[in-house]
Amino acid sequence: RQSAGKFNTLLPLLVAFTDNAFIDKNNYDFNKLFYLYSRSYWLNEFPLPANVLLKADSILSASWKLVNESDLQKQALLIITSLRLKGQENIFYQNAMKQIESIRQLAISDNVNGMRWKDISNADDFDGNDEETIALLAMAFEATGDSKNTVSAIIQWLLKAKEQHSWGTTKATAAVVGLLYNHQPAVIGSSTELTAVIKDTNISVTDNLLKGRLFEF
């Protein structure tokens, strides 16, 4: 309880500090879009102050001007941030809905391999950015509120590709596992669990991909 109290005291100070750092510089920096994306997780607890909103509009405006020169990861990040920060009547929200549809039309899709994009699926091996891009694309479609089948198809390809590729970094693996976790059990099917009692000890094993314990002594 004491630790929780310290955390709740520190958090508003940390948000205020990072907000001030965000508006401190006038130049456009794509990393500021990453800040808005991170900040969007805390909008209910800490709404954006007026000066941060003004700066956010400036960053979003600059980002949308460069959207066609940006890679899929940056496009996905911009879409997610615009959909989370703005309402349906806002131009940035409308741009995001149009851009996600353009990304959908560029995808390759079939019932066996799911949905993927040429630049990523044709690579000889994944790198950390590939997995992070895939996870962000799934989140971008999810943010529209009407793309359940699309997200499932992306995950289907991701699991299929795992047979030949490894997830390159801890950050990439975390992005993929987070995506899978948020969409279980639809993407991994039902699990099997076995339990046994040995003397006074209960043990159990399961093949659940995300919560399972494959063995126990």
mmCIF file of C-alpha atoms in Angstrom:
data_model
loop_
_atom_site.group_PDB
_atom_site.id
_atom_site.type_symbol
_atom_site.label_atom_id
_atom_site.label_comp_id
_atom_site.label_asym_id
_atom_site.label_seq_id
_atom_site.Cartn_x
_atom_site.Cartn_y
_atom_site.Cartn_z
ATOM 1 C CA ARG A 1 0.000 0.000 0.000
ATOM 2 C CA GLN A 2 2.829 2.370 0.861
ATOM 3 C CA SER A 3 4.500 1.717 -2.517
ATOM 4 C CA ALA A 4 1.191 2.279 -4.317
ATOM 5 C CA GLY A 5 0.792 5.586 -2.501
ATOM 6 C CA LYS A 6 4.252 6.736 -3.583
ATOM 7 C CA PHE A 7 3.518 5.675 -7.169
ATOM 8 C CA ASN A 8 0.224 7.593 -7.253
ATOM 9 C CA THR A 9 2.012 10.651 -5.901
ATOM 10 C CA LEU A 10 4.854 10.396 -8.408
ATOM 11 C CA LEU A 11 2.748 9.695 -11.499
ATOM 12 C CA PRO A 12 1.060 13.129 -11.843
ATOM 13 C CA LEU A 13 4.453 14.780 -11.390
ATOM 14 C CA LEU A 14 5.982 12.524 -14.045
ATOM 15 C CA VAL A 15 3.135 13.238 -16.499
ATOM 16 C CA ALA A 16 3.486 16.988 -15.946
ATOM 17 C CA PHE A 17 7.263 16.776 -16.410
ATOM 18 C CA THR A 18 7.036 14.817 -19.672
ATOM 19 C CA ASP A 19 4.236 17.048 -20.985
ATOM 20 C CA ASN A 20 6.427 20.092 -20.398
ATOM 21 C CA ALA A 21 9.338 18.394 -22.155
ATOM 22 C CA PHE A 22 7.020 17.589 -25.057
ATOM 23 C CA ILE A 23 6.038 21.221 -25.638
ATOM 24 C CA ASP A 24 9.481 22.636 -24.845
ATOM 25 C CA LYS A 25 10.920 22.497 -28.358
ATOM 26 C CA ASN A 26 9.300 24.018 -31.413
ATOM 27 C CA ASN A 27 10.944 21.806 -34.028
ATOM 28 C CA TYR A 28 9.183 18.792 -35.530
ATOM 29 C CA ASP A 29 10.563 15.481 -34.313
ATOM 30 C CA PHE A 30 8.945 12.166 -35.182
ATOM 31 C CA ASN A 31 9.803 10.924 -31.693
ATOM 32 C CA LYS A 32 7.181 13.340 -30.431
ATOM 33 C CA LEU A 33 4.583 11.181 -32.175
ATOM 34 C CA PHE A 34 5.813 8.239 -30.103
ATOM 35 C CA TYR A 35 5.242 10.384 -27.012
ATOM 36 C CA LEU A 36 1.659 11.136 -28.037
ATOM 37 C CA TYR A 37 1.106 7.432 -28.663
ATOM 38 C CA SER A 38 2.400 6.600 -25.170
ATOM 39 C CA ARG A 39 0.452 9.477 -23.640
ATOM 40 C CA SER A 40 -2.773 8.226 -25.230
ATOM 41 C CA TYR A 41 -2.864 5.344 -22.727
ATOM 42 C CA TRP A 42 -3.338 7.837 -19.895
ATOM 43 C CA LEU A 43 -5.972 10.171 -21.319
ATOM 44 C CA ASN A 44 -8.713 9.135 -18.890
ATOM 45 C CA GLU A 45 -6.530 9.661 -15.814
ATOM 46 C CA PHE A 46 -4.662 12.694 -17.165
ATOM 47 C CA PRO A 47 -6.460 14.582 -19.977
ATOM 48 C CA LEU A 48 -4.189 16.623 -22.215
ATOM 49 C CA PRO A 49 -3.842 20.271 -21.095
ATOM 50 C CA ALA A 50 -4.654 22.976 -23.653
ATOM 51 C CA ASN A 51 -1.014 23.757 -24.432
ATOM 52 C CA VAL A 52 -0.230 20.058 -24.966
ATOM 53 C CA LEU A 53 -3.275 19.689 -27.217
ATOM 54 C CA LEU A 54 -2.071 22.636 -29.290
ATOM 55 C CA LYS A 55 1.369 21.062 -29.648
ATOM 56 C CA ALA A 56 -0.214 17.679 -30.436
ATOM 57 C CA ASP A 57 -2.207 19.220 -33.279
ATOM 58 C CA SER A 58 1.010 20.678 -34.677
ATOM 59 C CA ILE A 59 2.778 17.301 -34.527
ATOM 60 C CA LEU A 60 -0.171 15.453 -36.080
ATOM 61 C CA SER A 61 -0.439 18.029 -38.857
ATOM 62 C CA ALA A 62 3.272 17.722 -39.696
ATOM 63 C CA SER A 63 3.058 13.923 -39.553
ATOM 64 C CA TRP A 64 0.102 13.713 -41.924
ATOM 65 C CA LYS A 65 1.924 15.865 -44.465
ATOM 66 C CA LEU A 66 4.679 13.219 -44.513
ATOM 67 C CA VAL A 67 2.460 10.146 -44.318
ATOM 68 C CA ASN A 68 3.047 8.987 -47.898
ATOM 69 C CA GLU A 69 6.807 9.138 -47.339
ATOM 70 C CA SER A 70 6.579 7.154 -44.096
ATOM 71 C CA ASP A 71 7.038 3.414 -43.639
ATOM 72 C CA LEU A 72 4.238 1.148 -42.398
ATOM 73 C CA GLN A 73 5.316 1.386 -38.773
ATOM 74 C CA LYS A 74 5.151 5.182 -38.731
ATOM 75 C CA GLN A 75 1.849 5.136 -40.596
ATOM 76 C CA ALA A 76 0.367 2.717 -38.076
ATOM 77 C CA LEU A 77 1.615 4.823 -35.174
ATOM 78 C CA LEU A 78 0.104 7.958 -36.688
ATOM 79 C CA ILE A 79 -3.234 6.217 -37.286
ATOM 80 C CA ILE A 80 -3.456 4.878 -33.730
ATOM 81 C CA THR A 81 -2.555 8.237 -32.203
ATOM 82 C CA SER A 82 -5.010 10.187 -34.374
ATOM 83 C CA LEU A 83 -7.876 7.801 -33.618
ATOM 84 C CA ARG A 84 -7.211 7.888 -29.879
ATOM 85 C CA LEU A 85 -6.742 11.633 -29.535
ATOM 86 C CA LYS A 86 -9.435 12.921 -31.873
ATOM 87 C CA GLY A 87 -13.173 12.527 -32.429
ATOM 88 C CA GLN A 88 -14.857 11.333 -35.610
ATOM 89 C CA GLU A 89 -15.510 14.873 -36.858
ATOM 90 C CA ASN A 90 -11.831 15.797 -36.698
ATOM 91 C CA ILE A 91 -9.776 15.872 -39.918
ATOM 92 C CA PHE A 92 -6.969 13.830 -38.334
ATOM 93 C CA TYR A 93 -9.435 11.085 -37.377
ATOM 94 C CA GLN A 94 -10.839 11.084 -40.911
ATOM 95 C CA ASN A 95 -7.337 10.944 -42.397
ATOM 96 C CA ALA A 96 -6.593 7.955 -40.177
ATOM 97 C CA MET A 97 -9.665 6.047 -41.359
ATOM 98 C CA LYS A 98 -8.771 6.691 -45.003
ATOM 99 C CA GLN A 99 -5.132 5.694 -44.500
ATOM 100 C CA ILE A 100 -5.960 2.429 -42.709
ATOM 101 C CA GLU A 101 -8.193 1.479 -45.616
ATOM 102 C CA SER A 102 -5.364 2.223 -48.057
ATOM 103 C CA ILE A 103 -3.060 -0.007 -45.999
ATOM 104 C CA ARG A 104 -5.690 -2.746 -46.036
ATOM 105 C CA GLN A 105 -5.890 -2.597 -49.824
ATOM 106 C CA LEU A 106 -2.109 -3.062 -50.095
ATOM 107 C CA ALA A 107 -2.239 -6.273 -48.068
ATOM 108 C CA ILE A 108 -1.980 -9.811 -49.404
ATOM 109 C CA SER A 109 -4.556 -12.133 -47.877
ATOM 110 C CA ASP A 110 -5.644 -15.762 -48.140
ATOM 111 C CA ASN A 111 -7.329 -18.335 -45.910
ATOM 112 C CA VAL A 112 -4.168 -20.367 -45.323
ATOM 113 C CA ASN A 113 -1.559 -17.701 -44.581
ATOM 114 C CA GLY A 114 -3.691 -14.859 -43.303
ATOM 115 C CA MET A 115 -2.962 -11.188 -44.017
ATOM 116 C CA ARG A 116 0.507 -9.734 -44.602
ATOM 117 C CA TRP A 117 2.344 -7.003 -46.495
ATOM 118 C CA LYS A 118 4.862 -7.593 -49.263
ATOM 119 C CA ASP A 119 7.745 -5.602 -47.760
ATOM 120 C CA ILE A 120 7.626 -7.676 -44.586
ATOM 121 C CA SER A 121 6.530 -11.092 -45.828
ATOM 122 C CA ASN A 122 9.196 -11.237 -48.559
ATOM 123 C CA ALA A 123 12.063 -10.633 -46.141
ATOM 124 C CA ASP A 124 14.502 -13.492 -45.654
ATOM 125 C CA ASP A 125 14.212 -13.042 -41.906
ATOM 126 C CA PHE A 126 12.455 -10.745 -39.473
ATOM 127 C CA ASP A 127 14.118 -7.964 -37.565
ATOM 128 C CA GLY A 128 12.798 -6.256 -34.471
ATOM 129 C CA ASN A 129 11.063 -3.536 -36.470
ATOM 130 C CA ASP A 130 9.119 -6.088 -38.515
ATOM 131 C CA GLU A 131 7.420 -7.619 -35.501
ATOM 132 C CA GLU A 132 6.796 -4.223 -33.938
ATOM 133 C CA THR A 133 5.315 -3.026 -37.238
ATOM 134 C CA ILE A 134 3.000 -6.030 -37.445
ATOM 135 C CA ALA A 135 1.808 -5.473 -33.876
ATOM 136 C CA LEU A 136 1.229 -1.754 -34.525
ATOM 137 C CA LEU A 137 -0.676 -2.500 -37.730
ATOM 138 C CA ALA A 138 -2.951 -4.874 -35.821
ATOM 139 C CA MET A 139 -3.489 -2.195 -33.157
ATOM 140 C CA ALA A 140 -4.257 0.374 -35.858
ATOM 141 C CA PHE A 141 -6.949 -1.831 -37.353
ATOM 142 C CA GLU A 142 -8.248 -2.616 -33.881
ATOM 143 C CA ALA A 143 -8.480 1.106 -33.075
ATOM 144 C CA THR A 144 -11.037 1.572 -35.862
ATOM 145 C CA GLY A 145 -13.459 -0.584 -33.847
ATOM 146 C CA ASP A 146 -14.557 -2.667 -36.823
ATOM 147 C CA SER A 147 -11.666 -4.854 -37.918
ATOM 148 C CA LYS A 148 -11.856 -8.021 -35.811
ATOM 149 C CA ASN A 149 -11.454 -10.307 -38.827
ATOM 150 C CA THR A 150 -8.528 -8.262 -40.123
ATOM 151 C CA VAL A 151 -6.673 -8.465 -36.815
ATOM 152 C CA SER A 152 -7.278 -12.224 -36.668
ATOM 153 C CA ALA A 153 -5.884 -12.591 -40.195
ATOM 154 C CA ILE A 154 -2.748 -10.623 -39.244
ATOM 155 C CA ILE A 155 -2.211 -12.851 -36.215
ATOM 156 C CA GLN A 156 -2.788 -15.929 -38.379
ATOM 157 C CA TRP A 157 0.071 -14.883 -40.673
ATOM 158 C CA LEU A 158 2.258 -13.972 -37.706
ATOM 159 C CA LEU A 159 1.906 -17.448 -36.204
ATOM 160 C CA LYS A 160 2.372 -19.077 -39.605
ATOM 161 C CA ALA A 161 5.552 -17.085 -40.248
ATOM 162 C CA LYS A 162 6.886 -18.087 -36.817
ATOM 163 C CA GLU A 163 7.469 -21.579 -38.241
ATOM 164 C CA GLN A 164 10.321 -20.188 -40.357
ATOM 165 C CA HIS A 165 11.359 -16.999 -38.550
ATOM 166 C CA SER A 166 12.366 -16.181 -35.007
ATOM 167 C CA TRP A 167 11.295 -13.058 -33.167
ATOM 168 C CA GLY A 168 14.450 -10.994 -33.218
ATOM 169 C CA THR A 169 14.555 -8.944 -29.997
ATOM 170 C CA THR A 170 13.026 -8.804 -26.547
ATOM 171 C CA LYS A 171 11.075 -5.704 -27.544
ATOM 172 C CA ALA A 172 9.768 -7.409 -30.687
ATOM 173 C CA THR A 173 8.789 -10.527 -28.759
ATOM 174 C CA ALA A 174 6.976 -8.400 -26.180
ATOM 175 C CA ALA A 175 5.022 -6.671 -28.953
ATOM 176 C CA VAL A 176 3.969 -9.992 -30.478
ATOM 177 C CA VAL A 177 3.113 -11.666 -27.166
ATOM 178 C CA GLY A 178 1.095 -8.624 -26.141
ATOM 179 C CA LEU A 179 -0.879 -8.848 -29.352
ATOM 180 C CA LEU A 180 -1.518 -12.576 -28.897
ATOM 181 C CA TYR A 181 -2.463 -12.126 -25.264
ATOM 182 C CA ASN A 182 -5.062 -9.471 -26.078
ATOM 183 C CA HIS A 183 -6.719 -11.759 -28.616
ATOM 184 C CA GLN A 184 -6.720 -15.122 -26.886
ATOM 185 C CA PRO A 185 -8.257 -17.666 -27.001
ATOM 186 C CA ALA A 186 -9.503 -16.989 -30.538
ATOM 187 C CA VAL A 187 -6.030 -17.091 -32.069
ATOM 188 C CA ILE A 188 -4.611 -20.051 -30.175
ATOM 189 C CA GLY A 189 -7.651 -22.284 -29.762
ATOM 190 C CA SER A 190 -8.774 -24.068 -26.618
ATOM 191 C CA SER A 191 -6.134 -25.440 -24.273
ATOM 192 C CA THR A 192 -5.769 -28.798 -22.554
ATOM 193 C CA GLU A 193 -4.960 -29.126 -18.868
ATOM 194 C CA LEU A 194 -3.911 -32.181 -16.879
ATOM 195 C CA THR A 195 -3.851 -32.296 -13.090
ATOM 196 C CA ALA A 196 -2.576 -34.846 -10.616
ATOM 197 C CA VAL A 197 -2.197 -35.268 -6.868
ATOM 198 C CA ILE A 198 1.083 -36.708 -5.577
ATOM 199 C CA LYS A 199 0.962 -37.227 -1.826
ATOM 200 C CA ASP A 200 -0.216 -33.821 -0.575
ATOM 201 C CA THR A 201 0.841 -31.855 -3.646
ATOM 202 C CA ASN A 202 -1.389 -30.789 -6.516
ATOM 203 C CA ILE A 203 0.402 -30.365 -9.841
ATOM 204 C CA SER A 204 -0.963 -29.324 -13.213
ATOM 205 C CA VAL A 205 0.334 -28.866 -16.723
ATOM 206 C CA THR A 206 -1.285 -27.207 -19.719
ATOM 207 C CA ASP A 207 -0.483 -26.389 -23.329
ATOM 208 C CA ASN A 208 -1.985 -22.907 -23.080
ATOM 209 C CA LEU A 209 0.432 -20.814 -25.161
ATOM 210 C CA LEU A 210 0.318 -17.734 -22.953
ATOM 211 C CA LYS A 211 -0.543 -19.010 -19.489
ATOM 212 C CA GLY A 212 0.604 -22.595 -19.650
ATOM 213 C CA ARG A 213 3.052 -24.547 -17.546
ATOM 214 C CA LEU A 214 4.394 -27.292 -19.777
ATOM 215 C CA PHE A 215 5.957 -29.286 -16.958
ATOM 216 C CA GLU A 216 6.107 -29.360 -13.191
ATOM 217 C CA PHE A 217 8.164 -31.438 -10.789
#
